[in-house]
PDB file of C-alpha atoms and ligand atoms in Angstrom:
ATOM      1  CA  UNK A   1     -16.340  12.654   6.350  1.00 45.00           C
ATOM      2  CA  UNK A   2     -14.502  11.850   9.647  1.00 62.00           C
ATOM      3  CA  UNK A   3     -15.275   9.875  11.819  1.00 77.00           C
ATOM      4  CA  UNK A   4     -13.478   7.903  15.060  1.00 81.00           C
ATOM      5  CA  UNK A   5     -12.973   4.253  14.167  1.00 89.00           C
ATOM      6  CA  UNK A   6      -9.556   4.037  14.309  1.00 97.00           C
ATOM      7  CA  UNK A   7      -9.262   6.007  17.564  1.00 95.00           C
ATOM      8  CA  UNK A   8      -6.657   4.953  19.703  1.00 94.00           C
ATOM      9  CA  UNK A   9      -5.579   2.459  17.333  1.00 98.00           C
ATOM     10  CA  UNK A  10      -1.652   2.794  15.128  1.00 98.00           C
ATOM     11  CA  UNK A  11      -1.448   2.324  11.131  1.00 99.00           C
ATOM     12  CA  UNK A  12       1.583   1.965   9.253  1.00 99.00           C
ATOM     13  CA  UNK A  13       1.714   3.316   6.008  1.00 99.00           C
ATOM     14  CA  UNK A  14       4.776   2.547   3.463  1.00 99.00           C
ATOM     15  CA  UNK A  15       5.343   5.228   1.068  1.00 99.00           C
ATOM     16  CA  UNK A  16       2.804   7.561   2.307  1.00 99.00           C
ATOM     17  CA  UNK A  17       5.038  11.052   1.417  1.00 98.00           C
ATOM     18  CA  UNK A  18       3.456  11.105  -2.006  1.00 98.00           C
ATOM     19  CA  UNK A  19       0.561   9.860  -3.875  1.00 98.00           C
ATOM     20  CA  UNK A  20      -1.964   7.243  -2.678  1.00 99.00           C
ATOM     21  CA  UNK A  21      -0.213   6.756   0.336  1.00 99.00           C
ATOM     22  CA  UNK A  22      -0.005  10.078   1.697  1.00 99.00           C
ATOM     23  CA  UNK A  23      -3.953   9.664   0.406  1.00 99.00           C
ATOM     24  CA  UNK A  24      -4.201   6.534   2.758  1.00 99.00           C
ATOM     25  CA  UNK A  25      -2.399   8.291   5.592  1.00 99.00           C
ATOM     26  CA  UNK A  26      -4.640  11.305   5.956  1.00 98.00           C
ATOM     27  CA  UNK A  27      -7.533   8.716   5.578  1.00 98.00           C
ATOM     28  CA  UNK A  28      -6.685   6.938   8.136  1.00 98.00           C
ATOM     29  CA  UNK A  29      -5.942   9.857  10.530  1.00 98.00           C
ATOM     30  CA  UNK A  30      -9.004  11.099   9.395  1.00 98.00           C
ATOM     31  CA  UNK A  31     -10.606   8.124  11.852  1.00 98.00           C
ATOM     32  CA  UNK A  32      -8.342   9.052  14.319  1.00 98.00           C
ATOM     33  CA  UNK A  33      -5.494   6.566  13.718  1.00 98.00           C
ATOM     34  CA  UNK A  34      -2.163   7.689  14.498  1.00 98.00           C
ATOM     35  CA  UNK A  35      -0.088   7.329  11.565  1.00 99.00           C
ATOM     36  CA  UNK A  36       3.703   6.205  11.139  1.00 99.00           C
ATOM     37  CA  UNK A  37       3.832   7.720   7.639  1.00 99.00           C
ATOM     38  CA  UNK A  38       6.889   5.674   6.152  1.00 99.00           C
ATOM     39  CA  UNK A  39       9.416   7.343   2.894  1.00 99.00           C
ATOM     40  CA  UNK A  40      12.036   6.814   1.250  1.00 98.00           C
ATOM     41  CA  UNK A  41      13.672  10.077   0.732  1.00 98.00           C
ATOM     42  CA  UNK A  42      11.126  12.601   0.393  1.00 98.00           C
ATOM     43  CA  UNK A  43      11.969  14.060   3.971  1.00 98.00           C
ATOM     44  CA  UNK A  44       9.644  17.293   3.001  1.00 98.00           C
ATOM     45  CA  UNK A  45       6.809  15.769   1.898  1.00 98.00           C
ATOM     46  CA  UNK A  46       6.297  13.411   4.405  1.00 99.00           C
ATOM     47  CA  UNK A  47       7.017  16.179   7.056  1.00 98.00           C
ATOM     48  CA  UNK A  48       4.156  17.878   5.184  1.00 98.00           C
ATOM     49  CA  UNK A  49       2.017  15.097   5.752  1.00 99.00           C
ATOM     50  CA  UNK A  50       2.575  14.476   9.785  1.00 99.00           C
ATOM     51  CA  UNK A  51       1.747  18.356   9.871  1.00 98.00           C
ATOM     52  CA  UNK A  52      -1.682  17.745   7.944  1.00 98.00           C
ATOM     53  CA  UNK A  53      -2.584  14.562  10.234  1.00 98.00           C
ATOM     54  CA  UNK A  54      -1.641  16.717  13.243  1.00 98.00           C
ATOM     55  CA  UNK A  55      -3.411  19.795  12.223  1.00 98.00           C
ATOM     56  CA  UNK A  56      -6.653  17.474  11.632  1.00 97.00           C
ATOM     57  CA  UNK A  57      -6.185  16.933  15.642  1.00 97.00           C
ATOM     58  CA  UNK A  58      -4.174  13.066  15.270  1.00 98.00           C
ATOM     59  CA  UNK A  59      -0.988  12.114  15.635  1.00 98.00           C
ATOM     60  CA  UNK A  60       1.807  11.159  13.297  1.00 98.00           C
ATOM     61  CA  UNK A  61       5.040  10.484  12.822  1.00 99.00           C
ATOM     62  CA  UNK A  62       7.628  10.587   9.191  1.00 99.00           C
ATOM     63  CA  UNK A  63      10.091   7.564   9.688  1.00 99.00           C
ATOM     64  CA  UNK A  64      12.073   6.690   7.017  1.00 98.00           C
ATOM     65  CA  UNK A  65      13.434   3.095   5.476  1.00 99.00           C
ATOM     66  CA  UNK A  66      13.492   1.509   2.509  1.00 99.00           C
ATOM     67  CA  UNK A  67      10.964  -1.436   3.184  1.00 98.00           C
ATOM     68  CA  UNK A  68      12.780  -3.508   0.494  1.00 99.00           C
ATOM     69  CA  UNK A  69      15.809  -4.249   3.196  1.00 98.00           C
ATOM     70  CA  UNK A  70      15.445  -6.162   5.893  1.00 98.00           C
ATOM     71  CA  UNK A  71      17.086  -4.124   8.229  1.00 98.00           C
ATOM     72  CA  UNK A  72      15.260  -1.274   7.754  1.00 99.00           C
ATOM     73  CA  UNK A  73      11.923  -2.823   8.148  1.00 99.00           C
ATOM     74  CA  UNK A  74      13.101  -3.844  11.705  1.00 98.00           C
ATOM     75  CA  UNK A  75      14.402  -0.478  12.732  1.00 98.00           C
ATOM     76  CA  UNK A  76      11.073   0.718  11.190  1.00 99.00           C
ATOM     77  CA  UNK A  77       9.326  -1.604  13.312  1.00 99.00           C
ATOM     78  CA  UNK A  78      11.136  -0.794  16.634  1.00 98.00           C
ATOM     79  CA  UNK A  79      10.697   2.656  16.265  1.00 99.00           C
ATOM     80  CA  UNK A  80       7.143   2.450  15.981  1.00 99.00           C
ATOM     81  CA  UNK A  81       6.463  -0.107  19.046  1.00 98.00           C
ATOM     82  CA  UNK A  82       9.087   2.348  20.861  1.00 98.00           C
ATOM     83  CA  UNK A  83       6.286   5.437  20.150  1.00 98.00           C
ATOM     84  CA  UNK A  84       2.895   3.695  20.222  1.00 98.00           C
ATOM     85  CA  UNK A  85       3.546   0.078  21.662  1.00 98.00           C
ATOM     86  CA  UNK A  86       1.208  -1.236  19.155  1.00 98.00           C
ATOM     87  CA  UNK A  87       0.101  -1.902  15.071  1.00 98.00           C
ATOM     88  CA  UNK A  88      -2.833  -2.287  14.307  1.00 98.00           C
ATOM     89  CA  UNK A  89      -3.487  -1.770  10.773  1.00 98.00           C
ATOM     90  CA  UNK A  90      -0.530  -2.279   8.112  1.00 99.00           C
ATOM     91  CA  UNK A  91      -1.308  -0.515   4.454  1.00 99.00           C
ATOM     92  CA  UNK A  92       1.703  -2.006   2.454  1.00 99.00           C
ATOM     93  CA  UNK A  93       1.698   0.904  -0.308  1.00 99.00           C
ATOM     94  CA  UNK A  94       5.392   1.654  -1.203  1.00 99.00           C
ATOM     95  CA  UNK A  95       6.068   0.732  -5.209  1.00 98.00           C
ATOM     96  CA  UNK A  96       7.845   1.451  -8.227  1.00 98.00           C
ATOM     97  CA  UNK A  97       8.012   1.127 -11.937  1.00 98.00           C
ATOM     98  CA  UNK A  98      10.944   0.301 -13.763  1.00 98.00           C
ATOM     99  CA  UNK A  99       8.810  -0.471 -17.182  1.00 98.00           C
ATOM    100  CA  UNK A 100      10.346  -1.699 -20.399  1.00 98.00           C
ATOM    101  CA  UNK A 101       9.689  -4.161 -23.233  1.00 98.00           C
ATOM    102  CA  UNK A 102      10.870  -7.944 -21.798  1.00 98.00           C
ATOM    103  CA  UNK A 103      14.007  -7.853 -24.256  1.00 98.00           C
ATOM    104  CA  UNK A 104      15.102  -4.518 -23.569  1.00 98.00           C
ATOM    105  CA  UNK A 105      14.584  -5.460 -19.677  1.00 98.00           C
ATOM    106  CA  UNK A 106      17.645  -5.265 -17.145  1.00 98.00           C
ATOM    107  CA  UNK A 107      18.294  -7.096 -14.581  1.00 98.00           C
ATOM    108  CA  UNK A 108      18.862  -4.878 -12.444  1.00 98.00           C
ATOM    109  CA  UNK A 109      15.468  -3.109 -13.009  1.00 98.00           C
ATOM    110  CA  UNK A 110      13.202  -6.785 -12.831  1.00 98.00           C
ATOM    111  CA  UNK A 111      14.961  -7.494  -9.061  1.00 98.00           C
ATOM    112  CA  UNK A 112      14.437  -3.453  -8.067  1.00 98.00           C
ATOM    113  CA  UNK A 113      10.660  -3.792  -8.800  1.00 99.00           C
ATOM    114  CA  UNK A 114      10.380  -7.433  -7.220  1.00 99.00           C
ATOM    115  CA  UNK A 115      12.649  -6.457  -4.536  1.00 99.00           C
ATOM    116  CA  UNK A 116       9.961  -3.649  -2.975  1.00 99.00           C
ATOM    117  CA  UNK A 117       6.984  -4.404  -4.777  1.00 99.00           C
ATOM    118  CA  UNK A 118       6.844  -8.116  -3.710  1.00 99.00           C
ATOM    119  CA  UNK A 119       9.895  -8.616  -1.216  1.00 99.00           C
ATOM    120  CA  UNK A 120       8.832  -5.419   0.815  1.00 99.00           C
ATOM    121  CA  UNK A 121       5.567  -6.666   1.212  1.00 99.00           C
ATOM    122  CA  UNK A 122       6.658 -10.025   2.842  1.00 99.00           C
ATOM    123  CA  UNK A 123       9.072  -8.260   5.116  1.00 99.00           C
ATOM    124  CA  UNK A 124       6.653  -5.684   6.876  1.00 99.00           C
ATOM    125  CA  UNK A 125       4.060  -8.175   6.916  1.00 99.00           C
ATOM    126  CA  UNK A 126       6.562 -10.552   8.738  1.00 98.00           C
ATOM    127  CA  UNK A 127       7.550  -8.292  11.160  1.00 98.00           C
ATOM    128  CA  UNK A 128       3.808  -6.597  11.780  1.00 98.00           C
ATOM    129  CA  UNK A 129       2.540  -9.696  12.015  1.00 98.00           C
ATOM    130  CA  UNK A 130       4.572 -11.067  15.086  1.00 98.00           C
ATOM    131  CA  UNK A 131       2.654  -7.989  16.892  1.00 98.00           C
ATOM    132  CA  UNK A 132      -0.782  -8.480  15.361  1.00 98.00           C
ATOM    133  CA  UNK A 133      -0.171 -12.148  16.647  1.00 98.00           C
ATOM    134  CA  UNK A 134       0.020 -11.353  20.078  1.00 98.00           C
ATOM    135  CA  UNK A 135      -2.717  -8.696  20.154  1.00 98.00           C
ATOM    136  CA  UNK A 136      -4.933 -11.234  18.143  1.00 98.00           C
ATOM    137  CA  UNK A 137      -6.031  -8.761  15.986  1.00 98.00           C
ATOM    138  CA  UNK A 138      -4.714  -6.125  12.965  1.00 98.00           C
ATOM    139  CA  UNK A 139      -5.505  -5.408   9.071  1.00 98.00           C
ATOM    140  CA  UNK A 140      -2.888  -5.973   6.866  1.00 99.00           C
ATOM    141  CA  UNK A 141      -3.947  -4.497   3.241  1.00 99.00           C
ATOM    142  CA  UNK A 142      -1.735  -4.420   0.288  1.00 99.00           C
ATOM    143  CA  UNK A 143      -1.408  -2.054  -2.887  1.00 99.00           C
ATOM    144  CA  UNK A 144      -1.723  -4.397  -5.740  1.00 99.00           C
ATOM    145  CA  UNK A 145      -2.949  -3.110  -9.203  1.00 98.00           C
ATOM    146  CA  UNK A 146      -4.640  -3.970 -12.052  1.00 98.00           C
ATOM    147  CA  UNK A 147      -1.488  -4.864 -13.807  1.00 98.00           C
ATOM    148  CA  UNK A 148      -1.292  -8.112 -11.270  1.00 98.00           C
ATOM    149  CA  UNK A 149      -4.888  -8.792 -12.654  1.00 98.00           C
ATOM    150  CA  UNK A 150      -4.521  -8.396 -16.067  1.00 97.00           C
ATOM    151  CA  UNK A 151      -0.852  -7.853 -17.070  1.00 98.00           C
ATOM    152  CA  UNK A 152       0.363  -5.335 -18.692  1.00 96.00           C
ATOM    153  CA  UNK A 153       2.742  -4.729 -21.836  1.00 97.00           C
ATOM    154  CA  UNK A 154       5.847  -3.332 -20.917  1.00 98.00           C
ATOM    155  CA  UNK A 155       5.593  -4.078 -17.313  1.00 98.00           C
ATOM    156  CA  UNK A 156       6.708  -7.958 -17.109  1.00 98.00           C
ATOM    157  CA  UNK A 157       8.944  -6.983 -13.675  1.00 98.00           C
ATOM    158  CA  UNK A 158       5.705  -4.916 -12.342  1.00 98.00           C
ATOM    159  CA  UNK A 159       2.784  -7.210 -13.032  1.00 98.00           C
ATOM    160  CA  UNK A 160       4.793 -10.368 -11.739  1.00 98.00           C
ATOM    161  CA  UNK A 161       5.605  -8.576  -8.495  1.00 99.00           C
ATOM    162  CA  UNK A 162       1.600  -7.520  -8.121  1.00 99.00           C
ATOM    163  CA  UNK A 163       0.429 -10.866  -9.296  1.00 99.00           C
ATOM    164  CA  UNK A 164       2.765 -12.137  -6.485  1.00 99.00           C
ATOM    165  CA  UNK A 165       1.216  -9.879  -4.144  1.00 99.00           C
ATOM    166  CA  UNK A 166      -2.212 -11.119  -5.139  1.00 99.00           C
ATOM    167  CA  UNK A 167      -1.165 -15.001  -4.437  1.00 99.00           C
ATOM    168  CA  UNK A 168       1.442 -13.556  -1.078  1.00 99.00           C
ATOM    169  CA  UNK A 169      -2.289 -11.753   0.254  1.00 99.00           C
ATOM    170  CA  UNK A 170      -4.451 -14.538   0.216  1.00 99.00           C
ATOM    171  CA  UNK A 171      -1.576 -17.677   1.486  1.00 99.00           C
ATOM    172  CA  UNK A 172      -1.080 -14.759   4.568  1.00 99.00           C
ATOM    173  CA  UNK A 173      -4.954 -14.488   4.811  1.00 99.00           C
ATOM    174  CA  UNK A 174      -4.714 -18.126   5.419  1.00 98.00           C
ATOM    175  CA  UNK A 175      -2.467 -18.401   7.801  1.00 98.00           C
ATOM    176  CA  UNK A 176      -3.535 -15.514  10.063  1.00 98.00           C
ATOM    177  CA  UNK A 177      -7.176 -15.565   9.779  1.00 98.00           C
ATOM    178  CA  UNK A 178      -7.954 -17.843  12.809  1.00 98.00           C
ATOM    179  CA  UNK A 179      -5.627 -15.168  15.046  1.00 97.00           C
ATOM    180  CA  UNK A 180      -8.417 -12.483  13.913  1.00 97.00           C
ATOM    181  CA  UNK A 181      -5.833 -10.945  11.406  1.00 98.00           C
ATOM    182  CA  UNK A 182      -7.420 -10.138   7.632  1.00 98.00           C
ATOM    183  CA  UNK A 183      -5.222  -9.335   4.815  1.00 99.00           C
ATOM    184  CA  UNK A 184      -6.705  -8.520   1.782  1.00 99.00           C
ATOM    185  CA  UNK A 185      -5.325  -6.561  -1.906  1.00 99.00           C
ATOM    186  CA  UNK A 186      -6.534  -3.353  -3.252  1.00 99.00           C
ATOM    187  CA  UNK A 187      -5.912  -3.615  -7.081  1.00 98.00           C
ATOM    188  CA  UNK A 188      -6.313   0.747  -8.568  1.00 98.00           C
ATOM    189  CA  UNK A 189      -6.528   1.093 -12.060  1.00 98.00           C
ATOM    190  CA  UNK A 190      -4.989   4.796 -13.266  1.00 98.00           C
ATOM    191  CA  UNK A 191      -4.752   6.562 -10.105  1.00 98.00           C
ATOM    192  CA  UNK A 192      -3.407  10.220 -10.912  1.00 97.00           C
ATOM    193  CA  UNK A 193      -0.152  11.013  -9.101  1.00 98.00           C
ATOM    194  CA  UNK A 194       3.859  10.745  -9.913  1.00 97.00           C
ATOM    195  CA  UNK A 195       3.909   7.316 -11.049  1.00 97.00           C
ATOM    196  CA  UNK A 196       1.249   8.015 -14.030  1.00 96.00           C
ATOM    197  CA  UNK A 197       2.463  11.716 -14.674  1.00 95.00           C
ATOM    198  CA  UNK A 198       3.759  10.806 -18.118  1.00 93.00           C
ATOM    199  CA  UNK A 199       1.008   8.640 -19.475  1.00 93.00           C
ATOM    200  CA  UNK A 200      -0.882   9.511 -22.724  1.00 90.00           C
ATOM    201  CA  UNK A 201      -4.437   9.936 -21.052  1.00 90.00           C
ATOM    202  CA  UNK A 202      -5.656   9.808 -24.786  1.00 91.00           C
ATOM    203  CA  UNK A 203      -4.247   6.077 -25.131  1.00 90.00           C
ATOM    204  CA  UNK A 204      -5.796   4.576 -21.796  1.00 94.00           C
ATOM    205  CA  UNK A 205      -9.085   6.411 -21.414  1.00 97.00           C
ATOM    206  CA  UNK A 206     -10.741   4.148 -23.942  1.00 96.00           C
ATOM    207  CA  UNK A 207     -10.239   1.165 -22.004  1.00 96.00           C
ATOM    208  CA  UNK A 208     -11.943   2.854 -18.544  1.00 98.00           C
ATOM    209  CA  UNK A 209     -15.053   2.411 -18.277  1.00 98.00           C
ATOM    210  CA  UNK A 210     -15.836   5.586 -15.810  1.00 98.00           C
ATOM    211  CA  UNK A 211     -13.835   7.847 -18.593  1.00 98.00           C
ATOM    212  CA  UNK A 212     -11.476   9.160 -16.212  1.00 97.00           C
ATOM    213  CA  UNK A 213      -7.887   8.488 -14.005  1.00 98.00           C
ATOM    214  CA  UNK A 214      -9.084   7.878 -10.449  1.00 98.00           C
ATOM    215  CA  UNK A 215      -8.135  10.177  -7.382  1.00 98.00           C
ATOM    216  CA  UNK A 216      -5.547   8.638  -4.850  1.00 98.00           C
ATOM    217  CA  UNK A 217      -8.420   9.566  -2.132  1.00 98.00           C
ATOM    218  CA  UNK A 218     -11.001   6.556  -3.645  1.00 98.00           C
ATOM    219  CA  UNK A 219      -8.446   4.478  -3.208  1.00 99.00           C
ATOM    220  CA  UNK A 220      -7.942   5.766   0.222  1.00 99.00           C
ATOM    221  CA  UNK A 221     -11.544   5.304   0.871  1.00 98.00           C
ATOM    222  CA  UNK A 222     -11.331   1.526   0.025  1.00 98.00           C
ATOM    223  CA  UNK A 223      -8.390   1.030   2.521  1.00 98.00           C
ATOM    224  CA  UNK A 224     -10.341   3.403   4.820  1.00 98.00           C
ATOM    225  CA  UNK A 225     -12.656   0.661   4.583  1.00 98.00           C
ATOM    226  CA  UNK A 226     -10.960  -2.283   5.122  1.00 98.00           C
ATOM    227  CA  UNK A 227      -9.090  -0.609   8.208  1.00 98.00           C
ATOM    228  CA  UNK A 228     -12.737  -0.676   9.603  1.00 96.00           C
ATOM    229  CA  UNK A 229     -14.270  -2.384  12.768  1.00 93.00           C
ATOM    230  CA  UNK A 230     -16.582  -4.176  12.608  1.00 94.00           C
ATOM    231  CA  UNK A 231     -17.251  -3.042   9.292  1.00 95.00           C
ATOM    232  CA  UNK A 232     -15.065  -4.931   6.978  1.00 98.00           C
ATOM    233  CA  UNK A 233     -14.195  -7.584   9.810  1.00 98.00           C
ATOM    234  CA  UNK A 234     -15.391 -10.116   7.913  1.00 98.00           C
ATOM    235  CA  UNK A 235     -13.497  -9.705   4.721  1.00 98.00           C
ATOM    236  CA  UNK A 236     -10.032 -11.702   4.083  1.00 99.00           C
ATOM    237  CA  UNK A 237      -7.656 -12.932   1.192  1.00 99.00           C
ATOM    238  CA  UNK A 238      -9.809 -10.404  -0.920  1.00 98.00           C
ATOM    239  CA  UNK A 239      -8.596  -8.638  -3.795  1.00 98.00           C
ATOM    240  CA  UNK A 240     -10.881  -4.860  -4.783  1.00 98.00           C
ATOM    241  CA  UNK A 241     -10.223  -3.385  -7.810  1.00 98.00           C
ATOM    242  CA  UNK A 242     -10.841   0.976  -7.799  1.00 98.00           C
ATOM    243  CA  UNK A 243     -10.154   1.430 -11.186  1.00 98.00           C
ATOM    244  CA  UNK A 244     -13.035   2.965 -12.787  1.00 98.00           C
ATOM    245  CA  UNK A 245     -14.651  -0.201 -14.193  1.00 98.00           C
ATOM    246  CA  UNK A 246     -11.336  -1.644 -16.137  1.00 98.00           C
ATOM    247  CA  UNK A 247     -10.762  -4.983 -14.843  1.00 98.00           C
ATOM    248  CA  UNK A 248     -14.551  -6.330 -14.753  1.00 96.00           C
ATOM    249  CA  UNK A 249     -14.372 -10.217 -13.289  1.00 82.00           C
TER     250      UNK A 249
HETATM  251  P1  NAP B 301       4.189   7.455  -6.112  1.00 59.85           P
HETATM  252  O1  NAP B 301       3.337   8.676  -6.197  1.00 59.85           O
HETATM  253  O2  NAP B 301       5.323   7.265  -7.047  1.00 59.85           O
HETATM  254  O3  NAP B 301       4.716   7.330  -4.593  1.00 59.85           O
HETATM  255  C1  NAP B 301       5.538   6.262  -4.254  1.00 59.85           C
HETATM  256  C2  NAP B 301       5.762   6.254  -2.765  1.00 59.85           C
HETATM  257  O4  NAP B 301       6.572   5.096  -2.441  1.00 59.85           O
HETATM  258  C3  NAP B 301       6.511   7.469  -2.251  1.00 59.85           C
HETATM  259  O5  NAP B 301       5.997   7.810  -0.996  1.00 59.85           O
HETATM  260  C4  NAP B 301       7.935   6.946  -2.142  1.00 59.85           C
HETATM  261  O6  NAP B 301       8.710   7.631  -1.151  1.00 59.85           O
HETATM  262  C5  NAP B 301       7.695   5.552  -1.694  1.00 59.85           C
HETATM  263  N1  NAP B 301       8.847   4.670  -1.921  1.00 59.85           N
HETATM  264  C6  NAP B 301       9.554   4.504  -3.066  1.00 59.85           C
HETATM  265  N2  NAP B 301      10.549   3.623  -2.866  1.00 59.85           N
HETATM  266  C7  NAP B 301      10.473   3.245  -1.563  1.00 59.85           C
HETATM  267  C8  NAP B 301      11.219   2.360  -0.757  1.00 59.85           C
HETATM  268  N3  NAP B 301      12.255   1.660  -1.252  1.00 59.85           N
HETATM  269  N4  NAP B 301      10.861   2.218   0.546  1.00 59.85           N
HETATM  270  C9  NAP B 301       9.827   2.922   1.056  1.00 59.85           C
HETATM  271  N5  NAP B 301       9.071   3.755   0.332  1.00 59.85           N
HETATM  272  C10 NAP B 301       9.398   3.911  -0.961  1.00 59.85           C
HETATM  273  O7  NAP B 301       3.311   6.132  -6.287  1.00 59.85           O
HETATM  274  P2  NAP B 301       1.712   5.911  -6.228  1.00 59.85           P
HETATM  275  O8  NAP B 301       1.187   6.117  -7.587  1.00 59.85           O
HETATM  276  O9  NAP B 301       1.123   6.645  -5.098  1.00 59.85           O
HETATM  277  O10 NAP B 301       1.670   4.343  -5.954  1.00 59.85           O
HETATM  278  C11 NAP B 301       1.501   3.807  -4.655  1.00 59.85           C
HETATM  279  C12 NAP B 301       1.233   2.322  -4.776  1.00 59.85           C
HETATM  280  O11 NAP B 301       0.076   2.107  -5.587  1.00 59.85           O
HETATM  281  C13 NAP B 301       2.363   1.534  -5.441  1.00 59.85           C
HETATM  282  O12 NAP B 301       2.493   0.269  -4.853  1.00 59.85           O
HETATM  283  C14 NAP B 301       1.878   1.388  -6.870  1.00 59.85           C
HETATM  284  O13 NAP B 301       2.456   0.278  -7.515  1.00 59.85           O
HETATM  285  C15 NAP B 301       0.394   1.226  -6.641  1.00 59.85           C
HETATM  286  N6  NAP B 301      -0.430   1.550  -7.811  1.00 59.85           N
HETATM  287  C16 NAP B 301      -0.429   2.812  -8.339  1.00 59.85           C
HETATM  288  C17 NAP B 301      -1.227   3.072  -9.444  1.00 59.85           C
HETATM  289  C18 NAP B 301      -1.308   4.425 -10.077  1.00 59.85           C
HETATM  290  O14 NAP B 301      -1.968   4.540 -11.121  1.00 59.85           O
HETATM  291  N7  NAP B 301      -0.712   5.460  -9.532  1.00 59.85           N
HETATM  292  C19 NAP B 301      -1.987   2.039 -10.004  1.00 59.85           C
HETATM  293  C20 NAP B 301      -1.951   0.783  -9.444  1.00 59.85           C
HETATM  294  C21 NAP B 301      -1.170   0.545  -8.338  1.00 59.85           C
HETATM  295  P3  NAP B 301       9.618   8.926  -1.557  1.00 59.85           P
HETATM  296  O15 NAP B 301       8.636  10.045  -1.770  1.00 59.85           O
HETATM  297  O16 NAP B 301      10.493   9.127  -0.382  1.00 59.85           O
HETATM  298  O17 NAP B 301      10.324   8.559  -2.819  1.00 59.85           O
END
């Protein structure tokens, strides 16, 4: 259900054309956030989301970068201070898979994974956090997955960049927590969208508990949560799995 916590306030969300972060973004507008909804080519889709947020009476805007380049990140940045003059919630959700066996692994598709999984997550939450800093306050909450928790066969280049995620969330939460900045993780299990299209459902439903692939919007609701004030203002360097009951600590 809607509601208004977020009013007046501006959320960044990386990769949020398709899948759990177009999920997150219409969450988050959903409080009333405005929404920089961030892509990487799919100029369509995210168009299709702003005009969802701004049908649902918020505002939004499709910017696009790839958040695994430096420069990008800091014309993503500027043009988002340039709209809204402010950030106060960061959902670091852009990722890919480049999965195969460790021998059959090439280089080029271990530094593609770690460059946007891992190194796009330090490089937006560099640059948002030089604003949070001087508004001394912002959320900064990061896709992980169960993969970072667990590991995963097949997915060496994946589960080190989430694992690094993990250990990048909770050294950030460190630093920033006294300038009333959280950072925590959300770890999903199988979430259905692109990214899990082609897996077997028969081969990975034993090993979830709940019997099912999760919806992008429960993982949207977790990050809806998090975003919240006061609710979830006491929570940082956490990690929360939504994955149906798989990774059980
Ligand atoms: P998805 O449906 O494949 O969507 C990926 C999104 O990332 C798209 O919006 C894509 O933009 C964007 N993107 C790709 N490369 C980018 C780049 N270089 N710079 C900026 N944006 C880029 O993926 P998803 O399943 O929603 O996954 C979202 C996040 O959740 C990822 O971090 C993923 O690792 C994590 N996760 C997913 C699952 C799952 O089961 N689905 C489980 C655990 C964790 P374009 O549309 O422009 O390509």
């Amino acid at each position: 259900m809607a509601g208004t916590h977020l009013q007046d306030k501006v959320a960044i969300v990386t990769g949020a054309s398709r899948g759990i972060g177009r999920a997150v973004a219409l969450a988050l507008a959903a409080e009333g956030a405005s929404v920089a909804v961030n892509y990487a080519s799919s100029i369509a889709a995210a168009g299709e989301v702003v005009a969802t947020i701004e049908e649902m009476g918020a505002k939004a805007v499709a910017l696009s970068a790839d958040v695994s380049q430096a420069d990008q990140v800091d014309a993503l940045l500027k043009a988002v201070m340039a709209k809204w003059g402010r950030v106060d919630v960061l959902v670091n959700n852009a990722g890919i898979t480049r999965d195969n066996l460790l021998l059959r692994m090439k280089p080029e598709d271990w530094q593609g994974v770690i460059d946007l999984n891992l190194t796009g997550v330090f490089l937006c939450t560099r640059g948002v956090s030089k604003i949070m800093l001087k508004q001394k306050a912002g959320r900064i909450i990061n896709i992980a997955s169960v993969s970072g928790l667990m590991g995963n066969a097949g997915q060496a280049n994946y589960t080190a960049a989430k694992a690094g995620a993990i250990g990048f969330t909770k050294a950030v939460a460190k630093e920033l927590a006294s300038r009333g900045i959280t950072v925590n993780a959300v770890a999903p299990g199988f979430i259905a969208t692109d990214m899990t299209k082609d897996i077997s459902s028969d081969e990975i439903l034993p090993y979830i508990p709940l019997g099912r692939f999760g919806q992008a919007s429960e993982v949207a609701g977790m990050v809806r949560f998090l975003a919240a004030d006061p609710a979830a203002a006491y929570i940082t360097g956490q990690v929360f799995n939504v994955d149906g009951g798989m990774v059980m600590a």
